[in-house]
PDB file of C-alpha atoms in Angstrom:
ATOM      1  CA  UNK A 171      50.999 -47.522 -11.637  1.00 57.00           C
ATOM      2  CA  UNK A 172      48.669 -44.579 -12.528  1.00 62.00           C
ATOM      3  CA  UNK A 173      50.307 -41.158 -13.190  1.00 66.00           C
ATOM      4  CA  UNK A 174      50.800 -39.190 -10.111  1.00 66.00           C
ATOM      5  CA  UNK A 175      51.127 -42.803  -8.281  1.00 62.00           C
ATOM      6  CA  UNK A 176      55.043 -43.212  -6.568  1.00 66.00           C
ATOM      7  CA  UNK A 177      56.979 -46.275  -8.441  1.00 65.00           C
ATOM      8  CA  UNK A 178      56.188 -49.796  -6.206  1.00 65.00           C
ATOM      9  CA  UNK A 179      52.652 -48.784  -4.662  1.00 62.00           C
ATOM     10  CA  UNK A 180      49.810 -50.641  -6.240  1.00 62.00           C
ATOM     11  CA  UNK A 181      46.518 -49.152  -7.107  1.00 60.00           C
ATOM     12  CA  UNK A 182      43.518 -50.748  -5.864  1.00 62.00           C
ATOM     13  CA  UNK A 183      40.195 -49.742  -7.342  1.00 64.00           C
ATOM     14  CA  UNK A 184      37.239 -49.082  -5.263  1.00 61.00           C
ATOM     15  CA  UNK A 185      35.398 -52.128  -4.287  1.00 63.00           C
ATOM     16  CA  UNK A 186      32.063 -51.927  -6.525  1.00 62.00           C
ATOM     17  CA  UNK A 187      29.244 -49.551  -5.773  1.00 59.00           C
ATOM     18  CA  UNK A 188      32.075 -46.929  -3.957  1.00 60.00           C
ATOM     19  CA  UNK A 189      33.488 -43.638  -5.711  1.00 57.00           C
ATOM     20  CA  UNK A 190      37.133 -42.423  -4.850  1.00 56.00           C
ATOM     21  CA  UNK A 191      36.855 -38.728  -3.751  1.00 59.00           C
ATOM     22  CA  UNK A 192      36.603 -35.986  -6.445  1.00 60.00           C
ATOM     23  CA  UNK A 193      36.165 -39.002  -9.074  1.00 61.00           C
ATOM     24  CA  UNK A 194      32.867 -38.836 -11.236  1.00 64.00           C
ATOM     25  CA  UNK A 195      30.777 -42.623 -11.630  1.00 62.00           C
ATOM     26  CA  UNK A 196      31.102 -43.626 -14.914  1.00 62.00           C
ATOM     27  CA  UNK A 197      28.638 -43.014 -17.962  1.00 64.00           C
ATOM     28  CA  UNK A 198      25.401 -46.089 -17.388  1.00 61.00           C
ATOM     29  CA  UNK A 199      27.113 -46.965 -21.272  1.00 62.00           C
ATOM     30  CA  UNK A 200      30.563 -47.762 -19.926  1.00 62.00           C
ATOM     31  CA  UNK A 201      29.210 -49.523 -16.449  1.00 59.00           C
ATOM     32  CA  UNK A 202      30.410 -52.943 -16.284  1.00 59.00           C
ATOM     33  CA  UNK A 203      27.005 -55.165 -16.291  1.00 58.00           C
ATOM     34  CA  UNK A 204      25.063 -55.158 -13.260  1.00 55.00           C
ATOM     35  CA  UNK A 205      26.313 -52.342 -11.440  1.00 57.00           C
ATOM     36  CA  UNK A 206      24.129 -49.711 -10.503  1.00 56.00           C
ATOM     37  CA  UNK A 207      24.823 -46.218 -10.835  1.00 55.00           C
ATOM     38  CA  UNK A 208      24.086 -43.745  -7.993  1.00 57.00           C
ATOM     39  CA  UNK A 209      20.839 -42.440  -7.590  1.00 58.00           C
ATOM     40  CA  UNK A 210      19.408 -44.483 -10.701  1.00 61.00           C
ATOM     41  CA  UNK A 211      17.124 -47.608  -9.481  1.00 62.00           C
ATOM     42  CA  UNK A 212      18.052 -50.909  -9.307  1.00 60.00           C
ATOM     43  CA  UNK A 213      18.033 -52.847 -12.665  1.00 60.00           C
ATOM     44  CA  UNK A 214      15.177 -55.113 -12.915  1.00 62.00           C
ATOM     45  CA  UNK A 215      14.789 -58.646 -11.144  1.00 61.00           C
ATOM     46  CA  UNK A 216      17.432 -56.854  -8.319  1.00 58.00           C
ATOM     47  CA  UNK A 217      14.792 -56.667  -5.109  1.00 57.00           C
ATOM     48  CA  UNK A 218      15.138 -53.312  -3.019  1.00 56.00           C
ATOM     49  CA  UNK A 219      12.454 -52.852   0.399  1.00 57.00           C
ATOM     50  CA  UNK A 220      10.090 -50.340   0.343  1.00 58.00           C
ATOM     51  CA  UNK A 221      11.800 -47.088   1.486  1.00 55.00           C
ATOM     52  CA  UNK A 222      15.029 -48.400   1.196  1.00 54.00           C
ATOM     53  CA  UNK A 223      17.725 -45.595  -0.052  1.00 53.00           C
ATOM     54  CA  UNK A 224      19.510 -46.911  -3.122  1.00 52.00           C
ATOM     55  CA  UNK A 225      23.245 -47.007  -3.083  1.00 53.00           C
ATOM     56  CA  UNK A 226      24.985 -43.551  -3.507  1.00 54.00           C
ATOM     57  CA  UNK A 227      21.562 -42.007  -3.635  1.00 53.00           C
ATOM     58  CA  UNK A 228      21.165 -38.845  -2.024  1.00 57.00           C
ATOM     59  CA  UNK A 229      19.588 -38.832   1.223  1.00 57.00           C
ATOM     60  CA  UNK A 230      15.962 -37.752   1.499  1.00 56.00           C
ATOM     61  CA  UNK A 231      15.543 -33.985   2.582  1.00 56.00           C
ATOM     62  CA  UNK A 232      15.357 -33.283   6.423  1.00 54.00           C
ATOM     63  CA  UNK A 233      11.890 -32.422   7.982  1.00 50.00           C
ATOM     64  CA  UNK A 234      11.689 -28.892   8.319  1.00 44.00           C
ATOM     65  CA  UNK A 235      11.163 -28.290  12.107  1.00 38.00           C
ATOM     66  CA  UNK A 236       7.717 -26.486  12.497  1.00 36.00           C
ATOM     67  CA  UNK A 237       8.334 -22.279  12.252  1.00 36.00           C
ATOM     68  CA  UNK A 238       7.374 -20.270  15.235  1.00 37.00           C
ATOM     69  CA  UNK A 239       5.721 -17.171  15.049  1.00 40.00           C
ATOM     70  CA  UNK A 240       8.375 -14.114  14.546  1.00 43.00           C
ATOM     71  CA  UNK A 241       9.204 -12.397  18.029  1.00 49.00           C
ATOM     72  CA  UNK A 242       8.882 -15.772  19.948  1.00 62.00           C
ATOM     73  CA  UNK A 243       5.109 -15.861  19.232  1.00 82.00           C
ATOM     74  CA  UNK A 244       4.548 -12.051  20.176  1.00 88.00           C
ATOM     75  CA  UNK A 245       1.746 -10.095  18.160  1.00 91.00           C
ATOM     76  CA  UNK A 246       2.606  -7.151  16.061  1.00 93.00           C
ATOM     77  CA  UNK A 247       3.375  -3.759  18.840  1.00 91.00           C
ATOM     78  CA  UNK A 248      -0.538  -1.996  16.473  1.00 93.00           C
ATOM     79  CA  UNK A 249      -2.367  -5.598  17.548  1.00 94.00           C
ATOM     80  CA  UNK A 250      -1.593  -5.587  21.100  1.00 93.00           C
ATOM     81  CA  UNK A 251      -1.812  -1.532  21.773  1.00 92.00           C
ATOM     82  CA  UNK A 252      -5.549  -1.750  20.210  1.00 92.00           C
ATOM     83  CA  UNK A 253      -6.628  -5.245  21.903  1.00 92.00           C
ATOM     84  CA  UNK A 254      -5.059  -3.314  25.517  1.00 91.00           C
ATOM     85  CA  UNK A 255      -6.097   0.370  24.935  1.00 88.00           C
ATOM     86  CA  UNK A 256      -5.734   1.084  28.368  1.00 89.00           C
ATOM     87  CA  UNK A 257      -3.210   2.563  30.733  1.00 93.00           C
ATOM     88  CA  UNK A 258      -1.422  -0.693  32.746  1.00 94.00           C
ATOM     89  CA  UNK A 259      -0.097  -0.885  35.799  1.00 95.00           C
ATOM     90  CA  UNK A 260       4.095  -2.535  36.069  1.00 94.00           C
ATOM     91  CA  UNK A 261       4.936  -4.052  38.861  1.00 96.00           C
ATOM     92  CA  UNK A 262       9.094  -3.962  39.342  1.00 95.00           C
ATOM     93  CA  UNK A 263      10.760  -6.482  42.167  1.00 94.00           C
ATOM     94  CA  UNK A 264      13.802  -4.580  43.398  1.00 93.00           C
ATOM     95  CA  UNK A 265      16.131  -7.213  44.718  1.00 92.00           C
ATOM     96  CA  UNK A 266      17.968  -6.649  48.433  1.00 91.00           C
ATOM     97  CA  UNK A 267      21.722  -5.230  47.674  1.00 89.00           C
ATOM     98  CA  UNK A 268      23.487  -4.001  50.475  1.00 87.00           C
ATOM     99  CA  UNK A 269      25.839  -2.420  48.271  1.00 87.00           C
ATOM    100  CA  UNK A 270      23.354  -0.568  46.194  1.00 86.00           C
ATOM    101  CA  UNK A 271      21.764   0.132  49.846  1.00 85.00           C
ATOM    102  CA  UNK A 272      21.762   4.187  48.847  1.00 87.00           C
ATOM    103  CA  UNK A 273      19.542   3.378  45.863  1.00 88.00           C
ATOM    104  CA  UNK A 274      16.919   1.910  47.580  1.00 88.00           C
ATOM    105  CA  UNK A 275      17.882  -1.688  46.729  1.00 89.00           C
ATOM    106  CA  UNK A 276      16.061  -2.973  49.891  1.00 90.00           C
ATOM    107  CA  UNK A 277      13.773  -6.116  48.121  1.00 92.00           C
ATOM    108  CA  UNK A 278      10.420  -4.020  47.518  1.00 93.00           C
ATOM    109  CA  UNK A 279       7.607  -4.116  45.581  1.00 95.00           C
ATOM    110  CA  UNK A 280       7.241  -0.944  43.044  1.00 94.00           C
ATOM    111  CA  UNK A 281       3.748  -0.380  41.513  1.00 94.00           C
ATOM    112  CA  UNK A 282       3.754   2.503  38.610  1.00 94.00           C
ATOM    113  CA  UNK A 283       0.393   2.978  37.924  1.00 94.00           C
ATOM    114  CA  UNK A 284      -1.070   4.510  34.296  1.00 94.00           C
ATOM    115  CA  UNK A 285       1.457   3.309  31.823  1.00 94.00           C
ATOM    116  CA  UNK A 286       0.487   4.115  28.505  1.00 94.00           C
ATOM    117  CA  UNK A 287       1.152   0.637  25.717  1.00 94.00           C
ATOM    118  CA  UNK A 288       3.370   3.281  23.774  1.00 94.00           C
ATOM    119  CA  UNK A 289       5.942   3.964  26.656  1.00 95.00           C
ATOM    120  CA  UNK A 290       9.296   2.527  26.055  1.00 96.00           C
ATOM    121  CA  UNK A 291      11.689   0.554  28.271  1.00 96.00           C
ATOM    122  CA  UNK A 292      13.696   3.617  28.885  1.00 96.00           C
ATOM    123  CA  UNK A 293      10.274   5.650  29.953  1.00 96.00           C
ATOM    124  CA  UNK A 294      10.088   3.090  32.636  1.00 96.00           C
ATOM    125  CA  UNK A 295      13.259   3.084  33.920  1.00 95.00           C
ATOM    126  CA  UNK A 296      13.458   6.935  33.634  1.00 94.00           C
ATOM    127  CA  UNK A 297      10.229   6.800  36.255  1.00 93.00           C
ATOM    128  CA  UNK A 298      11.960   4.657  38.347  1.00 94.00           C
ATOM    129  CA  UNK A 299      15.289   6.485  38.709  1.00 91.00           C
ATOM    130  CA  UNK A 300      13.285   8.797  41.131  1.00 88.00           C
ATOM    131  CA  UNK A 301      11.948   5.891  43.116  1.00 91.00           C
ATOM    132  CA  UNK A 302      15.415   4.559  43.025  1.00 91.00           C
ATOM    133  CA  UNK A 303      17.626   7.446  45.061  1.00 88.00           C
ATOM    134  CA  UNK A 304      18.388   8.923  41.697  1.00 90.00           C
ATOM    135  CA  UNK A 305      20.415   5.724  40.143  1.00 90.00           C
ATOM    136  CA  UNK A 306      20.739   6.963  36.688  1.00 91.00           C
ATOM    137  CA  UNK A 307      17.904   4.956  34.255  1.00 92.00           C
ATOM    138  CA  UNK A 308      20.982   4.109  31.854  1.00 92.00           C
ATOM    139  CA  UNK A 309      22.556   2.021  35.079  1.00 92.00           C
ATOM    140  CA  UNK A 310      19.620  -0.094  35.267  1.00 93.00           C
ATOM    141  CA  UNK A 311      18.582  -3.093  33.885  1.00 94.00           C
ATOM    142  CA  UNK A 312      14.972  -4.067  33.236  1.00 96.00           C
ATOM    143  CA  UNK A 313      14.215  -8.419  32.623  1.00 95.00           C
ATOM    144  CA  UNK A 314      11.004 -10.403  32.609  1.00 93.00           C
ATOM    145  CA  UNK A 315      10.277 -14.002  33.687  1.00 91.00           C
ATOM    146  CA  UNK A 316       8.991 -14.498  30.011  1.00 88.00           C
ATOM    147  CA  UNK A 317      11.223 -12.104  28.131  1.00 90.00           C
ATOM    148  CA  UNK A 318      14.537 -11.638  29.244  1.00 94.00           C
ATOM    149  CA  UNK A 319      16.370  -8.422  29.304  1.00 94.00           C
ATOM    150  CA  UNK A 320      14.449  -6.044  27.825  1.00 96.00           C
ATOM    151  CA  UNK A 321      15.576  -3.207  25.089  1.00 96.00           C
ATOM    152  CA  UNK A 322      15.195   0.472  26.286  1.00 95.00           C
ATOM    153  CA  UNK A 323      14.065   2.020  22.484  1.00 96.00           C
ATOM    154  CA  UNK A 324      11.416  -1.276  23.069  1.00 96.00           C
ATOM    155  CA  UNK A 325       7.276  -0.087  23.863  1.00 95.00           C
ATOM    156  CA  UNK A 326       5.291  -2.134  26.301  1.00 95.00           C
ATOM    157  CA  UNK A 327       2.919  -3.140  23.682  1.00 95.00           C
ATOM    158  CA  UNK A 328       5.904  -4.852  21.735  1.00 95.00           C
ATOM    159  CA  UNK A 329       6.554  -6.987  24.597  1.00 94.00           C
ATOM    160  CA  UNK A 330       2.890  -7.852  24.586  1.00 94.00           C
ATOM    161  CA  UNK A 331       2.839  -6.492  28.317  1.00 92.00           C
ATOM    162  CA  UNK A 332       0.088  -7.471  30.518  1.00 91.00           C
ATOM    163  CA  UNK A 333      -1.565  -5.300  33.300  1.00 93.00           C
ATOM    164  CA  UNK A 334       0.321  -5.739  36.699  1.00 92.00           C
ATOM    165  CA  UNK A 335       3.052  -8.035  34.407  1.00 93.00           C
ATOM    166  CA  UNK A 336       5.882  -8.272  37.123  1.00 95.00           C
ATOM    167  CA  UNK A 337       9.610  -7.313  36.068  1.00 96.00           C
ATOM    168  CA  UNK A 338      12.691  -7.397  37.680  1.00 96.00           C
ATOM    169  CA  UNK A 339      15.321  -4.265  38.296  1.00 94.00           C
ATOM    170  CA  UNK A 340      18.883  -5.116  38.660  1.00 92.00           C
ATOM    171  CA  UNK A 341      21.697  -2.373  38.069  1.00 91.00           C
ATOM    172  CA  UNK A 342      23.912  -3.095  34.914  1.00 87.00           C
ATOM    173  CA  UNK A 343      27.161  -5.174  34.662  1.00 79.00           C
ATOM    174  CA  UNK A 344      29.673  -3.676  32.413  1.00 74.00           C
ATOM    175  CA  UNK A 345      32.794  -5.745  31.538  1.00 70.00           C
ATOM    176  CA  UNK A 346      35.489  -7.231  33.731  1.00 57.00           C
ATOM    177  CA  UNK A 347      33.523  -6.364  37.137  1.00 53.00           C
ATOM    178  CA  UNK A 348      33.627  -9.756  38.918  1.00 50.00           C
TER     179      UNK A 348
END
């Protein structure tokens, strides 16, 4: 038996065309006739189809999926602020909560009319904390249909925010509240 192999086991080579793990093929000088080494074309009069992926050859590259745009296809914070010059107005669904009854939580529509592009998140929520029975603006959570949650240090133009865009208000979740 090979060294390393226990006493009364027999060694049997790979069948032809197959490499034992962490084994290197053999130099194409010390290949037995006919064999073909991996990733080297077949020798001549040996007919392989069109496209066909030789034995031990490395398979072809995968198609790279097509890249989208950075930011989910959102245009730079500068482009959108200068296309929408303009104050906008935001239009925030509060949902019906009994148990946030004290902060107004009673399924209205909110309109907040002449929002500069430049105000953030936070601005928002700050200007609804009044509207809101004085819920603190760090309790509250602003998502859009499109968006998701959205980030407080985040500007209206960087969300690409369109005049009378609708979001939704919710009051935050912190950890282990079921």
């Amino acid at each position: 038996p090979p060294p390393g192999m226990p006493p009364g086991m027999i060694h049997h080579p790979p069948p032809p065309g197959m490499q034992a793990p962490g084994i290197m093929p053999p130099p194409p000088s010390m290949q037995a006739p006919g064999m073909q080494a991996p990733g080297q074309p077949p020798p001549p009069g040996i007919f392989m189809p069109a496209g066909a992926p030789h034995m031990g050859a490395p398979p072809p590259p995968p198609q790279a999926a097509p890249e989208e745009p950075a930011g989910g296809g959102l245009v730079s914070a500068e482009e959108w602020a200068s296309a929408h010059p303009g104050p906008v107005s935001v239009k925030v669904q509060v949902p019906q909560d009994e148990g946030n009854a004290k902060f107004n939580f009673n399924g209205q529509l909110l309109s907040l009319d002449g929002v500069a592009m430049n105000s953030t998140v936070k601005d928002i929520k700050e200007r609804l904390q009044e509207m809101l029975g004085g819920l603190a603006a760090n309790k509250l959570k602003l998502t859009s249909q499109k968006l998701g949650v959205l980030k407080d240090q985040q500007t209206l133009a960087s969300y690409n925010f369109s005049d009378g865009e609708l979001l939704y208000v919710a009051t935050k979740e912190r950890g282990g509240r079921k």
